[in-house]
mmCIF file of C-alpha atoms in Angstrom:
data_model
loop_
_atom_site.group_PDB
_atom_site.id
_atom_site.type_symbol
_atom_site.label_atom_id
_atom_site.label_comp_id
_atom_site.label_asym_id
_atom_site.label_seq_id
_atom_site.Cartn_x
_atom_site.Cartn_y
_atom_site.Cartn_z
ATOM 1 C CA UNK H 1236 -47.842 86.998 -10.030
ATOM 2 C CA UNK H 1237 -45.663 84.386 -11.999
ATOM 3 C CA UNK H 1238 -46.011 84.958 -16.011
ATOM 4 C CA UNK H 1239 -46.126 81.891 -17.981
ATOM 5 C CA UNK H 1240 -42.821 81.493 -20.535
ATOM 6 C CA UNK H 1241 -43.921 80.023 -23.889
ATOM 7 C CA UNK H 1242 -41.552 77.037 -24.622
ATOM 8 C CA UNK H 1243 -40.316 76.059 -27.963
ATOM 9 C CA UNK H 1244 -40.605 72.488 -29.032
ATOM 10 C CA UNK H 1245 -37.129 72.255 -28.416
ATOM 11 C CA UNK H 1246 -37.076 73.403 -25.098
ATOM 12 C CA UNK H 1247 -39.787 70.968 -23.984
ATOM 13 C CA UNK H 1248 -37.752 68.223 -25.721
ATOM 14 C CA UNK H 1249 -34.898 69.239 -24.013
ATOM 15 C CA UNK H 1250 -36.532 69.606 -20.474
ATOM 16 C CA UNK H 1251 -38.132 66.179 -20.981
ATOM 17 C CA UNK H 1252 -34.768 64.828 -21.386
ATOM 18 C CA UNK H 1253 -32.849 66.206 -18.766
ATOM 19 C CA UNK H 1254 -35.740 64.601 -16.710
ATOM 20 C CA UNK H 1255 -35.301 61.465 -18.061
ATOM 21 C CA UNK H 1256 -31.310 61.376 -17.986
ATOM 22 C CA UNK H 1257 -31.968 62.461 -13.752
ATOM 23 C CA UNK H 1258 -34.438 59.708 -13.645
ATOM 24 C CA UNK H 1259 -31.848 57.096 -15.570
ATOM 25 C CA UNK H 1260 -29.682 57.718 -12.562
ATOM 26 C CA UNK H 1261 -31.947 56.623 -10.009
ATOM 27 C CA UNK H 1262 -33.101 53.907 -11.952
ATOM 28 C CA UNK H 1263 -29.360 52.794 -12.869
ATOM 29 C CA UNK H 1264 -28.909 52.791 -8.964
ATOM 30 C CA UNK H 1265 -31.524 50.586 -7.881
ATOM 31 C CA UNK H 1266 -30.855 47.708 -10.904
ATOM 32 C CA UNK H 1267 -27.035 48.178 -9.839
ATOM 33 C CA UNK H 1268 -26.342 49.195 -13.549
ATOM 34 C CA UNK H 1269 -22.819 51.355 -12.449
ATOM 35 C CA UNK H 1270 -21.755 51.086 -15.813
ATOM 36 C CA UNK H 1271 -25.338 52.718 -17.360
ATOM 37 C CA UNK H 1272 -24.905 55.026 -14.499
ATOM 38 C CA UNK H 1273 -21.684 55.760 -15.466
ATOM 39 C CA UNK H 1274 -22.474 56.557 -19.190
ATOM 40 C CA UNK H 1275 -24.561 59.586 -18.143
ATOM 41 C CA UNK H 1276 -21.868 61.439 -17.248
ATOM 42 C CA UNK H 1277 -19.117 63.288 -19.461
ATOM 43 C CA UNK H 1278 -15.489 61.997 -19.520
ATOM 44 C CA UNK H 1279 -14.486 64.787 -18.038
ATOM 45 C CA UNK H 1280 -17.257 64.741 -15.534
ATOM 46 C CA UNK H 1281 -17.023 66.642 -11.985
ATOM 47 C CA UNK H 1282 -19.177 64.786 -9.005
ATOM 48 C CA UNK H 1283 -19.099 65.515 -5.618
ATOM 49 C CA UNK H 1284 -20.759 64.404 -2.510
ATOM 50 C CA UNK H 1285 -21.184 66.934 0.772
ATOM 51 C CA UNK H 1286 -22.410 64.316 3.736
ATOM 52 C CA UNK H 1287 -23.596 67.846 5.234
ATOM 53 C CA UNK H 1288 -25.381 70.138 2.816
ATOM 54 C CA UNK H 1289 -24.490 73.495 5.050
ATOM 55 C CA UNK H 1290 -20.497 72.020 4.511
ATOM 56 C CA UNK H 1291 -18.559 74.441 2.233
ATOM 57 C CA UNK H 1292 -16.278 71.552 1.223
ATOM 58 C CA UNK H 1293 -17.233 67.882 -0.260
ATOM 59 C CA UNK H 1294 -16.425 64.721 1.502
ATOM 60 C CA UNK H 1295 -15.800 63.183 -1.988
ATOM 61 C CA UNK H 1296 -14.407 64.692 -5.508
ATOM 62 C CA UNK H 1297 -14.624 62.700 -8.942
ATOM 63 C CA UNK H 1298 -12.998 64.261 -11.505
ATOM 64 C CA UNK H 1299 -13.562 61.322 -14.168
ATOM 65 C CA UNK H 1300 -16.511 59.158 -15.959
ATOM 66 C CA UNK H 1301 -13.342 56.243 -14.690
ATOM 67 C CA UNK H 1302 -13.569 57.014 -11.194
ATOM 68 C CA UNK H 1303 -17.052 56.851 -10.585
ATOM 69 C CA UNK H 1304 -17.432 52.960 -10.580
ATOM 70 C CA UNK H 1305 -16.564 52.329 -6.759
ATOM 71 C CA UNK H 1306 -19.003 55.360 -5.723
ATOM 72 C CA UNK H 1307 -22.263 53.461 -7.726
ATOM 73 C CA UNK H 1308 -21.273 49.721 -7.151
ATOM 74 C CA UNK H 1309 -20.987 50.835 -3.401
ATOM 75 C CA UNK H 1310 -24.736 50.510 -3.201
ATOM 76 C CA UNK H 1311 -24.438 46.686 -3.590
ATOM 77 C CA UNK H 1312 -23.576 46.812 0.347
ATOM 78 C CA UNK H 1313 -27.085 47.426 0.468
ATOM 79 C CA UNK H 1314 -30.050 44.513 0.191
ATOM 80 C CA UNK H 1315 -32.230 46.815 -1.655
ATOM 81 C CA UNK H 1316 -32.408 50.746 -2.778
ATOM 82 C CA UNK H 1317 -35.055 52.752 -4.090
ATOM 83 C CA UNK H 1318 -34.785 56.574 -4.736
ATOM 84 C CA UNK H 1319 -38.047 58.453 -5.060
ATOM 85 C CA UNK H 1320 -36.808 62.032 -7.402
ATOM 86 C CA UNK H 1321 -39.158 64.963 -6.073
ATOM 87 C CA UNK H 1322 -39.408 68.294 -7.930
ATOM 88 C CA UNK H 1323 -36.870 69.780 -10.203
ATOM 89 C CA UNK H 1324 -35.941 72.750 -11.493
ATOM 90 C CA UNK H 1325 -34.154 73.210 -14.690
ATOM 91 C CA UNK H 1326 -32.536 76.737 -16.260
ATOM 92 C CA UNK H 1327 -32.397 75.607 -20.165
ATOM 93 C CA UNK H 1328 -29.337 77.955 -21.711
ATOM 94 C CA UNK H 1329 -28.738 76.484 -25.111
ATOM 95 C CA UNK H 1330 -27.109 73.083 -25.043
ATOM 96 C CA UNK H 1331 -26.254 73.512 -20.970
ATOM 97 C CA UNK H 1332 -28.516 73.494 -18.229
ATOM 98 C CA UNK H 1333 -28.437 74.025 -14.708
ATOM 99 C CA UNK H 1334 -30.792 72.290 -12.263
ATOM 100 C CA UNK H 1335 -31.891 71.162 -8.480
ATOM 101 C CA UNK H 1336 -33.545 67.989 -7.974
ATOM 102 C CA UNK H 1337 -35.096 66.585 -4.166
ATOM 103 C CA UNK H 1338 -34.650 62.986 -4.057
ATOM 104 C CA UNK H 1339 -35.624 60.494 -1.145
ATOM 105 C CA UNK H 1340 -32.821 57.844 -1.248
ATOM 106 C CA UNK H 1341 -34.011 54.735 0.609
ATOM 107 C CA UNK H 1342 -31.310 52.096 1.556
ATOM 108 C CA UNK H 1343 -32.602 48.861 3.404
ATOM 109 C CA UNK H 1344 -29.683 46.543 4.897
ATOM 110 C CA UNK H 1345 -30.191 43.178 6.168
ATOM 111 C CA UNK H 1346 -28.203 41.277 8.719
ATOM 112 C CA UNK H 1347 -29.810 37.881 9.830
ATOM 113 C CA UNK H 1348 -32.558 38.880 11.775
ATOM 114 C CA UNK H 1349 -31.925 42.284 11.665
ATOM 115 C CA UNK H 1350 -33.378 44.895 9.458
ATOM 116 C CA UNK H 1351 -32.375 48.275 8.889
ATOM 117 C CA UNK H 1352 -33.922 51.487 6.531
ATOM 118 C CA UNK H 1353 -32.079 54.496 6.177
ATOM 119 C CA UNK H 1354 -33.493 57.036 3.969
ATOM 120 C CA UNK H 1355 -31.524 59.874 3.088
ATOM 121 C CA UNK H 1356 -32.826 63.256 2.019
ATOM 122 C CA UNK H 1357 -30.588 64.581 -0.981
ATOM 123 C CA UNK H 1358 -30.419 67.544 -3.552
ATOM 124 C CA UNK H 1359 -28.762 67.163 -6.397
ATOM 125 C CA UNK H 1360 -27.288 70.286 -8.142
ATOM 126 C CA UNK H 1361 -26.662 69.342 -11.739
ATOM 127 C CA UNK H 1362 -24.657 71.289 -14.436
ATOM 128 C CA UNK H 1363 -25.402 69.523 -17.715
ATOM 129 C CA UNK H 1364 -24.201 69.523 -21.567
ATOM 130 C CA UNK H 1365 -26.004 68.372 -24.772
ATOM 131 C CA UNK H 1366 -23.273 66.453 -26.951
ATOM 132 C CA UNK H 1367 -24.664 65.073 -30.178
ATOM 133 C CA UNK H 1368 -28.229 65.851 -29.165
ATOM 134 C CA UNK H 1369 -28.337 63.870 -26.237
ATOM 135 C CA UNK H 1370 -27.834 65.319 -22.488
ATOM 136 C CA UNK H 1371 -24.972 64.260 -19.969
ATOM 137 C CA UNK H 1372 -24.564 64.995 -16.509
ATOM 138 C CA UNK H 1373 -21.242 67.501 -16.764
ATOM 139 C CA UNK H 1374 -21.429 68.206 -12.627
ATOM 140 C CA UNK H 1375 -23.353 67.181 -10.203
ATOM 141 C CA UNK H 1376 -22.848 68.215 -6.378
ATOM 142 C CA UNK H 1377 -24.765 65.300 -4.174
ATOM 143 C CA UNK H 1378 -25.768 67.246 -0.948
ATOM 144 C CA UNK H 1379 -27.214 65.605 2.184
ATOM 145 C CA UNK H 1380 -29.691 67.463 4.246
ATOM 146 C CA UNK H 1381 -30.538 64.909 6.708
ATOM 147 C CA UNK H 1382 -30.212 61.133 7.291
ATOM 148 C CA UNK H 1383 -32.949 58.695 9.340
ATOM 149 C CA UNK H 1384 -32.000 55.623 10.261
ATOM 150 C CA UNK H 1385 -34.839 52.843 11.635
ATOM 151 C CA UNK H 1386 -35.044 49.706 12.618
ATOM 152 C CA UNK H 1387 -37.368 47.192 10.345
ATOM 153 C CA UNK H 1388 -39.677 45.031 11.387
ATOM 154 C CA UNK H 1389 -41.172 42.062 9.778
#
């Protein structure tokens, strides 16, 4: 049987905006906002992308706020994005938090006649910091499980 924590105001605060900071990034993605995407994150910010979620070692390291422009305005190669966030689960310790969130990342490319979907399946493993009571991604590990690609038709 699962037992039912009582939450502090705080907490509930807080949890509601860690959701909202994860939910900023998929928004920032799909407007092509790369700098709003970028302001989530700390300076000193760690991100990393596995292609492969079973891979012990990431295809891409960030290890700056800086560097993270060319990773988000990479999506304008893309006609259109939307990323669904699933369920999320966040470990409140203070002002840091841990947390896993499913995402559905959907990435439609057009070519004259040609149309193309691929959706990728993600989890996003998330270290993050309060700093002057708001919350900032501090890590966050991008982790592929699986990648569908299908032609569109009109």
């Amino acid at each position: 049987m699962t037992t039912v924590k009582k939450l502090s105001l705080e907490e509930i605060a807080d949890r509601d905006a860690i959701r909202d900071l994860v939910d900023a990034y998929a928004f920032c993605a799909d407007t092509r906002d790369a700098e709003g995407q970028m302001a989530l994150f700390t300076e000193d910010t760690l991100f990393r992308v596995f292609m492969d979620e079973r891979q012990a070692e990431p295809d891409q390291v960030i290890n700056s706020r800086q560097d993270l422009f060319p990773v988000f305005d990479n999506l304008n190669t893309y006609t259109s994005t939307m990323h669904f966030n699933g369920q999320s689960k966040i470990n409140l310790s203070g002002d840091t938090a841990t947390g896993t969130t499913y995402c559905f990342a959907h990435h439609l490319t057009v070519d004259g006649d040609n149309k193309n979907l691929m959706v990728a399946t993600i989890r996003y493993f998330d270290e993050f910091v309060k700093i002057n009571n708001a919350w900032f991604f501090k890590k966050r590990d991008l982790k592929v499980a699986w990648v569908e690609t299908k032609p569109q038709h009109s």
